[in-house]
Amino acid sequence: MDITETWNELIDVNEKEGWFHLHSKNSSYMIQIHPLGYPLHVYWGARLQAPIEVQAILPNFANETNLDRLPQEYPQYGSGDFRNPAYQALLEDGSRITELTYQTFRLYNGKQPLSGLPATYVESDSEAMTLELELEDAYSGLNVVLSYTVFAEFDVIIRSARFLNKGVKTLKLLRAHSASVDFQGGEYDAVYLSGAWTREATIRRSRLNPGTLRIESRRGMSSHQLNPFLALVSPAANEQYGEVYGFSFVYSGNFSIDAEVDSMNTTRVTVGINSFDFSWKLLPGEKLQTPEVVMAYSREGLGEMSRTYHRLYRTRLCRGAYRDQNRPILVNNWEATYFQFDADKLEEIAKVGGELGIELFVLDDGWFGKRDDDKTSLGDWVEHRDKLPLGLKDLANRIQKHVPQFGLWVEPEMISPDSNLYRNHPDWCLHAEGRRRTEARTQLVLDYSRQEVVDYIFEALSDVFIRAQVTYVKWDMNRGLTEIGSAGREPERQQETAHRYVLGLYQLLERLTARFPHILFENCASGGGRFDPGMLYYMPQTWASDNTDAIERLKIQYGLSLVYPAGSIGAHVSAVPNHQVGRITPLMTRGHAAMSGNFGYELDLTKLTDEEKEIVRFQVESYKRHRPLVQRGEFYRLLSPFEGNSTSWMFVSDDRKEALVFYFRVLAEANMPSAKLKLQGLQPDYIYQLADTKEKVSGDRLMYAGLAIPGLKGDFASMCIHLMV
C-alpha cells in the first residue's frame, strides 16, 4: 500500500515499510514490524499528522536483535526478553518456548463483538476501524490475532488477543494477556483504586520505581480491594493538565495489571486475566478469546481521561432500554426492615414513597425460601410463604397502587447449605472433592462453569421475574470464590474453572437481559466488589458500596468517577445515625451526595417527620428536574475529598448551557476566610444565571476568578448550585 493511502481517516498502513498508524481525533498509536517479524510499539500519545520515522524512536532498530531492548506489542517468554511476557504456552514436549512472528494484517470498518464476552460496540461501521495483526509460532502452530480498534470520536485504543491452535498437538496456555505496551521511559506516576468492603475506590498515586507494581485480584471477581484500572501519568499531571495513559479491563474475574520498570528505564504495562491459578487447554483447532482492554489517552489531565471513559462507557458499553432513559428514583427496604417484614409493612413504606414522588419500590433480601437471616435458602427462588402468604404477584399489585414500579433483590450465584437446592445437588457448588467447603456468610458459590447450573438459574429467575412483574433487579454477590474446582470438568482443565465461571455468568446475563429487555438490572457485590466495565455491559448501574454514610460516600463516588460515569453509580439516602459508621449527617447533605449518582432512599419512610418528608419531597422533585444532567452530563471533579476538608464536583450539559455544582464541607472551622470555587467545563463567553440568587455571571469569571461560596453552618454541610444560560 502507498503511504498516502488511508482508511476512513482512522488507520494508515504502509505494508512495504511495515508500519501501522492508528489515529483518532486527538491521539495516535503506531506499530512497526521488525525485520525479524516482531511487532514493535513505536508511539502512543497526542495525534501526529504523519507517522514517526521509527529510527527516531529506535536508532538502528533493524539491527537490534536483543528483545530485552526492543519495545514490543506482544512480548514472548524465553527467547531473550526478561521482562513480563504477554503470553506463555506449555507444549506437549514440556517446553514453554514459542516465538510469535508477524504473518499478515486485516482491516475492516467498525468493530466485531467478542464471542461470549462483554465489549464496547459501534452502532455504525463509520464510528470506528479495526486492525488485526496475525502472528504465528512456526514450531507449535500457535496462532495469535492482536486486535486494535480506534474510534473516530473517542481517544481510545481497544485491544484484545485471540488464540488459535493451528498445530497438530495439544498445547496449554499458562498466560494469555489482552495487551502489552512498552513506554520509552520510567518517569511516571501510577494512579489506581484500592479499598475494602465499605471502603471502596480510594485513589492511590505513587511514583513508579524499578521493579513491578501489580494491580490484581485472585478472588474470582474484580474485587473491593483493587479495581481493574491503572493510569500512568506524567509526574506533574493533575485534573486539568498533563499526559495520562489509562488502562481499563472489561472483565469481572481474576485480573492483573502490571507496570514494570526495567534497568534501562523503560516501562511495560501488561493487562489481562490473572495468570495465577490459570491455564487453558487448546486442542488442535480450538480458540480462546481474551477480554478487551480500553486504553485511553489524555493530554489534559485525569479529568479528560475520565470524561473519555464516561462518554464511551455510557454510550458504547452500556446497552438496552435504560442506556439513554432516565433511571427511576427508588426506595429500598433493606436498611428499613432488614429481614423483618411482611406485606403490610412493605406497603406502608410504598404508600409514603408514592406520596413523596418515588417511582420504584425495591424488595431486598428475605423474600424467598425460609430466609429470616443470612444462613439459609439461597438457591430456593420461591416465595417465603410465612412472610408473603399470597406471593409476590399479590405484593407487586399492592405496591403498584402507590409506586409505579416494583423491583426485587436476588443473589443467584450463591447456594446455602441449608437449602433444597443444595440437598438435591450438593455437587453444584464450586468445590474440591474430599476437601472442606469454605463457607462465607454461610453460603457457597454455585458452579457457573457448568451449563446445567446456568440453565437452572435462568429458568428459576425467569419464573420469578414474570410472576412478580418486576421492572428492576438488584443482582448481588456476597463472597469471593474458594475451592475453585468443578465436578463437571476433567482434571487437566480444572485451572480453567475461574474463567469459565465468569463466562457462565456472562452467558446467563446475556440470556436474561435479552428475555427481559424492560428490566433495569443493577449490579452489586457486597456493594462495589464487582464494579467493573464487564458488568456495565449487562447492567448499566452498580451499587457503589454497602456504606451509605454521605461523608464516606464522597470518597467512594469521587474515586469511582476516575473511570465510571455518575449514571452508573447507585447512591441512596439512608437513616441517621448511619448504620455503618454511626455518623449523624443533615438530610440535605445526604441528599446532595446521593443526588450525584442514581438517586434513591434506603430507610423507613414511615418514620420521617413531616419536616423531613418535605425535604425528601423537594429532593425528589429537584432530582427529577436535574436527572438528565446528572445521568448523562459531563462530569468535572473540582475539589478532592482525599486532599482536604471540602469536596466539590459538577455536571455540565453537552451544549454547556446548563450546569449543576455540588459542594460539601466536612467539618466546620472557626474564622475561616471566604472561599471561592473555580468551576470547569463552562463556555467562557456565556452568561450564566444562578437559579437561587438570579445573579448573572460570565463563564470565564466562574472558571478563572471563581464562584463565591457562602458561609455554611455546622459540620457535614453542603450546597447545590444550578446554573443556566
XYZ file of C-alpha atoms in Angstrom, residues 1 27 76 84 116 130 143 185 195 296 319 330 350 383-384 456 468 510 533 584 591 608 635 665 684 687 714 722:
28
model
C 0.000 0.000 0.000
C -4.413 10.778 19.680
C 7.046 -13.633 24.473
C 6.982 -9.627 31.893
C -19.018 -14.793 24.912
C -10.268 -2.270 13.442
C -1.646 -18.531 16.101
C 10.846 5.928 29.901
C -10.058 -0.348 49.125
C -7.485 5.961 26.927
C -26.763 -1.289 26.429
C -36.261 4.226 44.270
C -44.509 2.187 49.436
C -41.695 -17.012 47.963
C -41.332 -17.134 51.750
C -31.457 -23.931 36.207
C -43.552 -10.625 40.269
C -26.938 -12.177 28.119
C -16.740 -2.456 32.876
C -25.353 11.925 62.090
C -29.469 14.114 49.587
C -39.853 10.512 58.819
C -18.532 15.340 34.967
C -17.676 20.920 53.658
C -16.257 31.386 28.712
C -23.673 34.455 30.771
C -22.156 23.210 61.231
C -27.850 25.332 39.419
